[in-house]
Amino acid sequence: MKMRTKTAAILAATALSANAAAAGDVEVLHWWTSGGEAAALNVLKQDLESQGIGWLDMPVAGGGGGNAMTVLRARVTAGNAPTAVQMLGFDILDWAKEGALANLNEIAAMEGWDDVVPEALQAFAKHDGKWISAPVNVHSTNWVWANKALLDANEIAVPATWDDFTAAVEKLAAAGVTPIAQGGEAWQEATVFDAVAMSAGGPDFYKAAFIDLDEEALGSDTMKEAFDRMAFIRGHVDENFSGRSWNLATAMVINGEAAFQMMGDWAKGEFLNAGQTPGEDFLCFRFPGTAAQVTFNADQFAMFDQGGMVSPEQGALASAILSPAFQSAFNVVKGSVPARTDVSDADFDDCGKQGMKDLAAAASSGNLFGSMAHGHAAPASVKNAVYDVVTAHFNGEYDSATAVQELVDAVSVAK
Ligand code: GAL
């Protein structure tokens, strides 16, 4: 869809559904509309309904949440903020700075959130000493999802390094298999770029470029190498990737139409929703060359201030989200891992268990970094500048050397 048409469609949807939540209801704005995401959301809906709280659904389709954030801005501008909103990283802090979010300190203190929510998440869930959102999960973006039967048939082992990966991709291509399932949206290309940049330059480079926004790192030969790797990936996706949504790319791997998808672990929700089992039907592994690192994003629900106090419904939602039982039940379905450190991994499958282990190890070894693509490395203005360059390069508008220069310029204007 052209940008202007898309925005018009979003705004029309906003106008239609701009009903304030009735007392006893929560109106929840979110972008969990794929099969796996909707299955996970149901766990939360049912939890609230069992407490007698009605759910007014405000879904805004569009992976990564860009469309949802456009709708949110329109709703708030119209003086009609939803009760609760799914949000990521710096977006939460930006809204907090505007004074738009309710203070959850009372519930947080009662339930001891300070002791159980990892520090990396608290950095986005608290502002000015106040809890301003309830973390639901921890996702990470440096994963690869693979169709096991296709790898077996082509005698391909799980690639550990970038060179192993390029060899596997070329072998698949020679055998007539589409090596990589890719969706064609800027946020999806940026998701791959998170992992590719980490793999090309390692954790110090990732941090310097995407978190410190250091000009030297942004303009380095290592960044050019990252773009060259993106060009390799672009050379091994099918012709019809343009505009494809992420879950349709996952479906290609599920159905054996492509071997690999590089995507955050929300992709696992699609495999599970299709009845597949990790280790049997599909494989999950860290993007080659990033086994020790985790680039994370955490979905949180921020409560918009409805005039002073947190409403009982908002409190119930926040409390339900942080309950250990919910954290396990929800994240088992969603593909993410709990946003608390004290939840058992017993109910998680092998990918989930690995995700929990990787997260804890990365946090204690200084290898846990916010995802650029999903708003945890830099504010939206910088993130969007990176999106523009990565997608233009991926779509062949310019070569890697030009992309590096464009990135330096775009980030310096945006920051
Ligand atoms: C991410 C979000 C995930 C998943 C994904 C695709 O930004 O954190 O929960 O929904 O987008 O929609």
Tab-separated table of C-alpha atoms and ligand atoms in Angstrom:
chain	number	residue	atom	x	y	z
A	1	MET	CA	0.000	0.000	0.000
A	2	LYS	CA	1.206	3.519	-0.732
A	3	MET	CA	2.069	5.373	2.456
A	4	ARG	CA	-0.710	7.971	2.078
A	5	THR	CA	-3.421	5.358	1.409
A	6	LYS	CA	-2.163	3.303	4.296
A	7	THR	CA	-2.296	6.244	6.703
A	8	ALA	CA	-5.802	7.134	5.486
A	9	ALA	CA	-6.949	3.550	6.058
A	10	ILE	CA	-5.483	3.560	9.541
A	11	LEU	CA	-7.118	6.850	10.429
A	12	ALA	CA	-10.496	5.664	9.126
A	13	ALA	CA	-10.214	2.569	11.311
A	14	THR	CA	-9.410	4.814	14.244
A	15	ALA	CA	-12.468	6.974	13.757
A	16	LEU	CA	-14.742	3.920	13.610
A	17	SER	CA	-13.483	2.336	16.780
A	18	ALA	CA	-12.923	5.423	18.879
A	19	ASN	CA	-15.229	4.346	21.693
A	20	ALA	CA	-14.052	4.958	25.177
A	21	ALA	CA	-13.972	1.793	27.289
A	22	ALA	CA	-16.994	1.444	29.570
A	23	ALA	CA	-16.413	1.025	33.296
A	24	GLY	CA	-15.412	-2.591	33.905
A	25	ASP	CA	-13.739	-2.854	30.496
A	26	VAL	CA	-10.246	-2.326	29.242
A	27	GLU	CA	-9.677	-1.148	25.719
A	28	VAL	CA	-6.423	-2.614	24.496
A	29	LEU	CA	-4.581	-1.302	21.466
A	30	HIS	CA	-2.146	-3.887	20.072
A	31	TRP	CA	-0.747	-5.343	16.861
A	32	TRP	CA	-1.023	-9.025	17.655
A	33	THR	CA	-3.092	-10.125	14.668
A	34	SER	CA	-1.221	-13.122	13.197
A	35	GLY	CA	-2.383	-16.653	14.096
A	36	GLY	CA	0.329	-17.220	16.706
A	37	GLU	CA	0.032	-13.721	18.152
A	38	ALA	CA	-3.766	-13.943	18.427
A	39	ALA	CA	-3.467	-17.303	20.202
A	40	ALA	CA	-1.158	-15.717	22.768
A	41	LEU	CA	-3.386	-12.673	23.176
A	42	ASN	CA	-6.294	-14.998	23.965
A	43	VAL	CA	-4.440	-16.201	27.050
A	44	LEU	CA	-4.497	-12.621	28.365
A	45	LYS	CA	-8.100	-11.950	27.313
A	46	GLN	CA	-9.307	-15.085	29.072
A	47	ASP	CA	-7.343	-14.250	32.186
A	48	LEU	CA	-9.076	-10.881	32.447
A	49	GLU	CA	-12.497	-12.215	31.534
A	50	SER	CA	-12.184	-14.748	34.356
A	51	GLN	CA	-11.860	-11.724	36.689
A	52	GLY	CA	-15.019	-10.160	35.253
A	53	ILE	CA	-13.167	-7.537	33.229
A	54	GLY	CA	-14.377	-7.032	29.674
A	55	TRP	CA	-11.915	-6.700	26.794
A	56	LEU	CA	-12.514	-4.071	24.129
A	57	ASP	CA	-10.212	-5.124	21.335
A	58	MET	CA	-8.393	-2.493	19.270
A	59	PRO	CA	-6.139	-4.458	16.921
A	60	VAL	CA	-4.031	-2.536	14.405
A	61	ALA	CA	-2.449	-4.966	11.944
A	62	GLY	CA	1.182	-4.476	11.025
A	63	GLY	CA	4.142	-6.377	12.453
A	64	GLY	CA	6.585	-4.387	14.541
A	65	GLY	CA	3.828	-1.974	15.577
A	66	GLY	CA	4.515	1.000	13.269
A	67	ASN	CA	0.847	1.258	12.233
A	68	ALA	CA	-0.302	0.838	15.826
A	69	MET	CA	1.848	3.770	16.911
A	70	THR	CA	0.309	5.974	14.166
A	71	VAL	CA	-3.174	5.088	15.392
A	72	LEU	CA	-2.169	5.731	18.989
A	73	ARG	CA	-0.917	9.220	18.166
A	74	ALA	CA	-4.216	9.999	16.384
A	75	ARG	CA	-6.280	8.707	19.306
A	76	VAL	CA	-4.355	10.696	21.882
A	77	THR	CA	-4.493	13.841	19.735
A	78	ALA	CA	-8.265	13.399	19.514
A	79	GLY	CA	-8.396	13.261	23.346
A	80	ASN	CA	-9.468	9.653	23.320
A	81	ALA	CA	-6.549	7.526	24.481
A	82	PRO	CA	-7.110	3.763	24.785
A	83	THR	CA	-6.892	2.318	28.305
A	84	ALA	CA	-3.893	0.106	27.632
A	85	VAL	CA	-1.427	0.049	24.768
A	86	GLN	CA	1.152	-2.483	23.591
A	87	MET	CA	4.438	-0.634	23.254
A	88	LEU	CA	8.151	-1.104	22.820
A	89	GLY	CA	11.246	0.421	24.399
A	90	PHE	CA	11.882	4.078	23.650
A	91	ASP	CA	8.252	4.668	22.591
A	92	ILE	CA	7.224	4.000	26.203
A	93	LEU	CA	9.727	6.520	27.523
A	94	ASP	CA	8.664	9.105	24.935
A	95	TRP	CA	5.022	8.867	26.048
A	96	ALA	CA	6.086	8.980	29.688
A	97	LYS	CA	7.995	12.202	29.031
A	98	GLU	CA	4.808	13.666	27.608
A	99	GLY	CA	3.127	12.849	30.935
A	100	ALA	CA	0.587	10.596	29.241
A	101	LEU	CA	1.092	7.401	31.234
A	102	ALA	CA	-0.411	6.294	34.523
A	103	ASN	CA	1.791	5.633	37.522
A	104	LEU	CA	1.807	1.921	38.446
A	105	ASN	CA	4.036	2.264	41.519
A	106	GLU	CA	1.431	1.134	44.024
A	107	ILE	CA	0.820	-2.207	42.279
A	108	ALA	CA	4.518	-2.610	41.507
A	109	ALA	CA	5.442	-2.147	45.173
A	110	MET	CA	2.677	-4.465	46.376
A	111	GLU	CA	3.821	-7.186	43.989
A	112	GLY	CA	7.578	-6.626	44.257
A	113	TRP	CA	8.232	-5.956	40.552
A	114	ASP	CA	11.592	-4.315	41.344
A	115	ASP	CA	12.973	-7.634	42.548
A	116	VAL	CA	11.878	-9.842	39.667
A	117	VAL	CA	11.867	-7.788	36.456
A	118	PRO	CA	15.307	-7.766	34.764
A	119	GLU	CA	17.135	-4.429	34.840
A	120	ALA	CA	17.281	-4.250	31.046
A	121	LEU	CA	13.471	-4.154	31.031
A	122	GLN	CA	13.130	-1.790	33.973
A	123	ALA	CA	15.114	0.716	31.915
A	124	PHE	CA	12.048	1.013	29.664
A	125	ALA	CA	9.310	0.281	32.205
A	126	LYS	CA	10.217	3.035	34.653
A	127	HIS	CA	10.549	6.751	34.193
A	128	ASP	CA	11.482	9.274	36.855
A	129	GLY	CA	11.263	6.599	39.558
A	130	LYS	CA	7.762	5.549	38.484
A	131	TRP	CA	6.663	2.276	36.914
A	132	ILE	CA	4.840	3.338	33.734
A	133	SER	CA	4.310	0.009	31.990
A	134	ALA	CA	3.856	-3.677	32.631
A	135	PRO	CA	6.343	-5.939	30.799
A	136	VAL	CA	4.763	-8.977	29.153
A	137	ASN	CA	7.730	-10.792	27.705
A	138	VAL	CA	11.228	-10.717	26.312
A	139	HIS	CA	11.640	-11.429	22.605
A	140	SER	CA	14.904	-11.500	20.743
A	141	THR	CA	15.682	-10.790	17.131
A	142	ASN	CA	18.858	-12.790	16.451
A	143	TRP	CA	17.208	-16.114	15.650
A	144	VAL	CA	16.970	-18.270	12.549
A	145	TRP	CA	14.018	-20.617	11.943
A	146	ALA	CA	14.564	-23.586	9.647
A	147	ASN	CA	12.530	-26.287	7.951
A	148	LYS	CA	14.131	-29.465	9.288
A	149	ALA	CA	13.089	-31.774	6.435
A	150	LEU	CA	14.652	-29.439	3.850
A	151	LEU	CA	17.929	-29.269	5.768
A	152	ASP	CA	17.986	-33.046	6.212
A	153	ALA	CA	17.200	-33.724	2.553
A	154	ASN	CA	20.063	-31.456	1.514
A	155	GLU	CA	22.447	-32.755	4.189
A	156	ILE	CA	22.867	-29.367	5.816
A	157	ALA	CA	23.923	-29.053	9.462
A	158	VAL	CA	22.939	-26.056	11.568
A	159	PRO	CA	25.328	-23.280	10.440
A	160	ALA	CA	27.431	-21.790	13.250
A	161	THR	CA	29.329	-19.125	11.326
A	162	TRP	CA	28.517	-16.693	8.522
A	163	ASP	CA	30.640	-18.805	6.149
A	164	ASP	CA	28.720	-21.965	7.125
A	165	PHE	CA	25.524	-20.031	6.480
A	166	THR	CA	26.516	-18.780	3.014
A	167	ALA	CA	27.638	-22.314	2.084
A	168	ALA	CA	24.272	-23.725	3.226
A	169	VAL	CA	22.344	-21.049	1.332
A	170	GLU	CA	24.307	-21.672	-1.864
A	171	LYS	CA	23.836	-25.433	-1.590
A	172	LEU	CA	20.083	-24.997	-1.192
A	173	ALA	CA	19.925	-22.592	-4.128
A	174	ALA	CA	21.862	-25.057	-6.318
A	175	ALA	CA	19.336	-27.743	-5.354
A	176	GLY	CA	16.470	-25.494	-6.500
A	177	VAL	CA	15.226	-24.700	-2.980
A	178	THR	CA	14.391	-21.099	-1.998
A	179	PRO	CA	17.003	-20.627	0.743
A	180	ILE	CA	15.500	-17.640	2.572
A	181	ALA	CA	11.893	-16.694	3.315
A	182	GLN	CA	11.802	-12.921	3.651
A	183	GLY	CA	8.982	-10.485	4.063
A	184	GLY	CA	9.283	-7.162	2.279
A	185	GLU	CA	8.716	-4.461	4.877
A	186	ALA	CA	11.294	-2.053	6.269
A	187	TRP	CA	10.959	-3.325	9.851
A	188	GLN	CA	11.556	-6.912	8.716
A	189	GLU	CA	14.694	-6.007	6.799
A	190	ALA	CA	15.840	-4.054	9.846
A	191	THR	CA	15.183	-7.106	12.037
A	192	VAL	CA	17.588	-9.116	9.891
A	193	PHE	CA	20.025	-6.201	9.998
A	194	ASP	CA	20.141	-6.366	13.831
A	195	ALA	CA	21.565	-9.873	13.619
A	196	VAL	CA	23.697	-9.300	10.534
A	197	ALA	CA	25.402	-6.265	12.092
A	198	MET	CA	26.005	-8.165	15.342
A	199	SER	CA	27.464	-11.067	13.408
A	200	ALA	CA	29.642	-8.866	11.173
A	201	GLY	CA	31.079	-6.704	13.946
A	202	GLY	CA	30.436	-8.323	17.322
A	203	PRO	CA	28.923	-6.802	20.457
A	204	ASP	CA	31.232	-3.764	20.808
A	205	PHE	CA	30.509	-2.727	17.233
A	206	TYR	CA	26.754	-3.246	17.657
A	207	LYS	CA	26.730	-1.117	20.786
A	208	ALA	CA	28.892	1.631	19.308
A	209	ALA	CA	26.817	1.867	16.121
A	210	PHE	CA	23.243	1.385	17.304
A	211	ILE	CA	23.200	2.375	20.965
A	212	ASP	CA	25.949	4.999	21.215
A	213	LEU	CA	25.277	6.113	17.601
A	214	ASP	CA	28.992	6.580	17.160
A	215	GLU	CA	29.756	8.087	13.760
A	216	GLU	CA	32.947	6.139	13.307
A	217	ALA	CA	31.210	2.797	13.836
A	218	LEU	CA	28.281	3.814	11.650
A	219	GLY	CA	30.642	4.777	8.839
A	220	SER	CA	33.107	1.907	9.227
A	221	ASP	CA	34.265	-0.863	6.915
A	222	THR	CA	32.518	-3.247	9.301
A	223	MET	CA	29.229	-1.496	8.521
A	224	LYS	CA	29.970	-1.922	4.822
A	225	GLU	CA	30.536	-5.626	5.474
A	226	ALA	CA	27.131	-5.737	7.193
A	227	PHE	CA	25.493	-4.201	4.122
A	228	ASP	CA	27.370	-6.630	1.854
A	229	ARG	CA	25.903	-9.472	3.917
A	230	MET	CA	22.440	-7.961	3.508
A	231	ALA	CA	23.044	-7.929	-0.261
A	232	PHE	CA	23.950	-11.635	-0.117
A	233	ILE	CA	20.683	-12.326	1.694
A	234	ARG	CA	18.746	-10.223	-0.828
A	235	GLY	CA	20.258	-12.371	-3.573
A	236	HIS	CA	18.741	-15.517	-2.053
A	237	VAL	CA	15.119	-14.606	-1.382
A	238	ASP	CA	12.313	-15.407	-3.809
A	239	GLU	CA	10.998	-12.893	-6.352
A	240	ASN	CA	7.739	-12.201	-4.591
A	241	PHE	CA	9.044	-10.993	-1.250
A	242	SER	CA	8.044	-7.367	-1.728
A	243	GLY	CA	5.279	-6.327	0.683
A	244	ARG	CA	4.957	-9.826	2.177
A	245	SER	CA	4.113	-9.865	5.876
A	246	TRP	CA	6.389	-11.689	8.299
A	247	ASN	CA	3.960	-14.463	9.169
A	248	LEU	CA	3.521	-15.376	5.497
A	249	ALA	CA	7.304	-15.679	5.276
A	250	THR	CA	7.160	-17.973	8.331
A	251	ALA	CA	4.438	-19.991	6.570
A	252	MET	CA	6.855	-20.604	3.677
A	253	VAL	CA	9.254	-22.297	6.102
A	254	ILE	CA	6.391	-24.171	7.788
A	255	ASN	CA	5.171	-25.464	4.402
A	256	GLY	CA	8.617	-26.361	3.064
A	257	GLU	CA	8.610	-23.591	0.423
A	258	ALA	CA	11.800	-22.076	1.874
A	259	ALA	CA	14.513	-23.282	4.236
A	260	PHE	CA	15.312	-20.378	6.579
A	261	GLN	CA	13.703	-17.283	8.039
A	262	MET	CA	15.690	-14.775	10.075
A	263	MET	CA	13.141	-13.360	12.478
A	264	GLY	CA	12.441	-12.690	16.134
A	265	ASP	CA	11.039	-15.516	18.225
A	266	TRP	CA	7.441	-14.425	17.640
A	267	ALA	CA	7.943	-16.624	14.534
A	268	LYS	CA	7.875	-19.648	16.846
A	269	GLY	CA	4.268	-18.796	17.697
A	270	GLU	CA	3.373	-19.428	14.036
A	271	PHE	CA	5.085	-22.847	13.962
A	272	LEU	CA	3.301	-23.862	17.166
A	273	ASN	CA	-0.020	-22.529	15.907
A	274	ALA	CA	0.458	-24.735	12.814
A	275	GLY	CA	0.905	-27.770	15.084
A	276	GLN	CA	4.661	-28.093	14.519
A	277	THR	CA	7.246	-29.198	17.081
A	278	PRO	CA	10.757	-27.825	17.505
A	279	GLY	CA	13.484	-30.367	16.814
A	280	GLU	CA	11.049	-32.472	14.757
A	281	ASP	CA	9.500	-30.162	12.166
A	282	PHE	CA	11.495	-26.996	12.611
A	283	LEU	CA	14.770	-25.872	14.133
A	284	CYS	CA	15.653	-22.690	15.993
A	285	PHE	CA	19.194	-21.438	16.326
A	286	ARG	CA	20.996	-18.172	16.908
A	287	PHE	CA	21.942	-16.183	13.840
A	288	PRO	CA	25.374	-17.532	12.767
A	289	GLY	CA	28.118	-15.736	14.669
A	290	THR	CA	25.853	-14.419	17.446
A	291	ALA	CA	25.553	-17.445	19.744
A	292	ALA	CA	26.685	-15.513	22.843
A	293	GLN	CA	24.606	-12.392	22.198
A	294	VAL	CA	20.953	-11.516	22.583
A	295	THR	CA	19.385	-8.521	20.850
A	296	PHE	CA	16.130	-8.146	22.743
A	297	ASN	CA	12.820	-6.369	22.613
A	298	ALA	CA	10.169	-6.555	25.281
A	299	ASP	CA	6.470	-5.985	24.708
A	300	GLN	CA	4.929	-3.961	27.474
A	301	PHE	CA	1.491	-2.585	28.182
A	302	ALA	CA	1.437	1.066	29.153
A	303	MET	CA	-1.703	2.433	30.798
A	304	PHE	CA	-2.817	5.795	29.520
A	305	ASP	CA	-3.680	8.177	32.302
A	306	GLN	CA	-7.474	8.407	32.397
A	307	GLY	CA	-7.378	11.424	34.720
A	308	GLY	CA	-5.282	10.807	37.795
A	309	MET	CA	-5.535	7.382	39.348
A	310	VAL	CA	-4.971	4.036	37.712
A	311	SER	CA	-8.444	2.596	37.159
A	312	PRO	CA	-9.281	-0.750	38.817
A	313	GLU	CA	-9.372	-2.359	35.370
A	314	GLN	CA	-5.946	-1.003	34.451
A	315	GLY	CA	-4.615	-2.251	37.780
A	316	ALA	CA	-6.115	-5.686	37.188
A	317	LEU	CA	-4.567	-5.831	33.718
A	318	ALA	CA	-1.115	-4.834	35.007
A	319	SER	CA	-1.330	-7.319	37.840
A	320	ALA	CA	-2.510	-10.140	35.546
A	321	ILE	CA	0.380	-9.463	33.150
A	322	LEU	CA	3.035	-9.742	35.844
A	323	SER	CA	1.638	-12.844	37.507
A	324	PRO	CA	4.123	-15.750	37.254
A	325	ALA	CA	1.450	-18.176	36.034
A	326	PHE	CA	0.437	-15.814	33.224
A	327	GLN	CA	4.071	-15.130	32.301
A	328	SER	CA	4.566	-18.849	31.730
A	329	ALA	CA	1.236	-19.573	29.996
A	330	PHE	CA	1.445	-16.584	27.662
A	331	ASN	CA	5.093	-16.840	26.662
A	332	VAL	CA	4.872	-20.586	25.972
A	333	VAL	CA	2.374	-19.702	23.222
A	334	LYS	CA	3.922	-16.412	22.039
A	335	GLY	CA	7.473	-17.668	21.436
A	336	SER	CA	9.001	-15.155	23.842
A	337	VAL	CA	10.358	-15.765	27.348
A	338	PRO	CA	9.115	-14.412	30.680
A	339	ALA	CA	9.722	-10.829	31.767
A	340	ARG	CA	10.440	-12.081	35.296
A	341	THR	CA	13.537	-13.930	36.406
A	342	ASP	CA	11.688	-16.308	38.759
A	343	VAL	CA	9.494	-18.240	36.302
A	344	SER	CA	10.253	-21.926	35.776
A	345	ASP	CA	11.147	-23.121	32.264
A	346	ALA	CA	9.316	-26.428	32.861
A	347	ASP	CA	6.422	-25.694	30.484
A	348	PHE	CA	8.621	-24.287	27.692
A	349	ASP	CA	9.721	-26.251	24.617
A	350	ASP	CA	13.399	-26.610	23.679
A	351	CYS	CA	13.553	-23.269	21.846
A	352	GLY	CA	11.940	-21.531	24.810
A	353	LYS	CA	14.304	-23.206	27.265
A	354	GLN	CA	17.244	-22.127	25.115
A	355	GLY	CA	15.832	-18.599	24.909
A	356	MET	CA	15.612	-18.371	28.699
A	357	LYS	CA	19.133	-19.729	29.139
A	358	ASP	CA	20.577	-17.432	26.459
A	359	LEU	CA	18.900	-14.391	27.999
A	360	ALA	CA	20.246	-15.081	31.480
A	361	ALA	CA	23.753	-15.803	30.136
A	362	ALA	CA	23.795	-12.696	27.924
A	363	ALA	CA	22.579	-10.509	30.791
A	364	SER	CA	25.302	-11.710	33.138
A	365	SER	CA	28.146	-11.581	30.570
A	366	GLY	CA	27.338	-8.083	29.253
A	367	ASN	CA	26.049	-9.444	25.938
A	368	LEU	CA	22.444	-8.293	26.156
A	369	PHE	CA	21.612	-5.384	23.852
A	370	GLY	CA	18.415	-3.617	22.831
A	371	SER	CA	17.163	-4.362	19.321
A	372	MET	CA	17.567	-1.438	16.931
A	373	ALA	CA	14.765	-2.745	14.707
A	374	HIS	CA	12.316	-2.996	17.601
A	375	GLY	CA	12.875	0.284	19.346
A	376	HIS	CA	15.196	-0.760	22.166
A	377	ALA	CA	18.498	0.696	20.934
A	378	ALA	CA	17.529	4.260	20.007
A	379	PRO	CA	14.405	6.453	19.861
A	380	ALA	CA	11.917	6.185	17.005
A	381	SER	CA	13.432	9.028	14.952
A	382	VAL	CA	16.776	7.199	14.714
A	383	LYS	CA	15.136	3.803	14.269
A	384	ASN	CA	13.099	5.119	11.347
A	385	ALA	CA	16.193	6.672	9.782
A	386	VAL	CA	17.930	3.283	9.953
A	387	TYR	CA	14.841	1.583	8.469
A	388	ASP	CA	14.906	3.942	5.486
A	389	VAL	CA	18.532	3.234	4.638
A	390	VAL	CA	18.374	-0.521	5.221
A	391	THR	CA	15.261	-0.933	3.104
A	392	ALA	CA	16.547	1.296	0.278
A	393	HIS	CA	19.756	-0.744	0.135
A	394	PHE	CA	17.874	-4.061	0.353
A	395	ASN	CA	15.676	-2.982	-2.526
A	396	GLY	CA	18.668	-2.114	-4.686
A	397	GLU	CA	18.464	1.685	-4.567
A	398	TYR	CA	22.151	1.928	-3.792
A	399	ASP	CA	25.272	-0.141	-3.146
A	400	SER	CA	26.837	-0.932	0.249
A	401	ALA	CA	29.357	1.946	0.224
A	402	THR	CA	26.576	4.451	-0.479
A	403	ALA	CA	24.391	2.821	2.177
A	404	VAL	CA	27.109	3.397	4.789
A	405	GLN	CA	27.318	7.094	3.912
A	406	GLU	CA	23.513	7.407	3.867
A	407	LEU	CA	23.355	5.754	7.286
A	408	VAL	CA	25.865	8.172	8.811
A	409	ASP	CA	23.955	11.147	7.367
A	410	ALA	CA	20.474	9.891	8.274
A	411	VAL	CA	21.396	9.069	11.877
A	412	SER	CA	23.156	12.389	12.375
A	413	VAL	CA	20.046	14.263	11.220
A	414	ALA	CA	17.702	12.084	13.306
A	415	LYS	CA	19.532	12.055	16.615
B	1	GAL	C1	7.380	-7.093	17.565
B	1	GAL	C2	6.693	-7.461	18.843
B	1	GAL	C3	6.333	-8.902	18.842
B	1	GAL	C4	5.668	-9.334	17.545
B	1	GAL	C5	6.332	-8.723	16.304
B	1	GAL	C6	5.587	-8.960	14.996
B	1	GAL	O1	7.693	-5.740	17.551
B	1	GAL	O2	7.558	-7.202	19.922
B	1	GAL	O3	5.510	-9.199	19.944
B	1	GAL	O4	4.349	-9.033	17.637
B	1	GAL	O5	6.539	-7.360	16.458
B	1	GAL	O6	4.331	-8.389	14.994
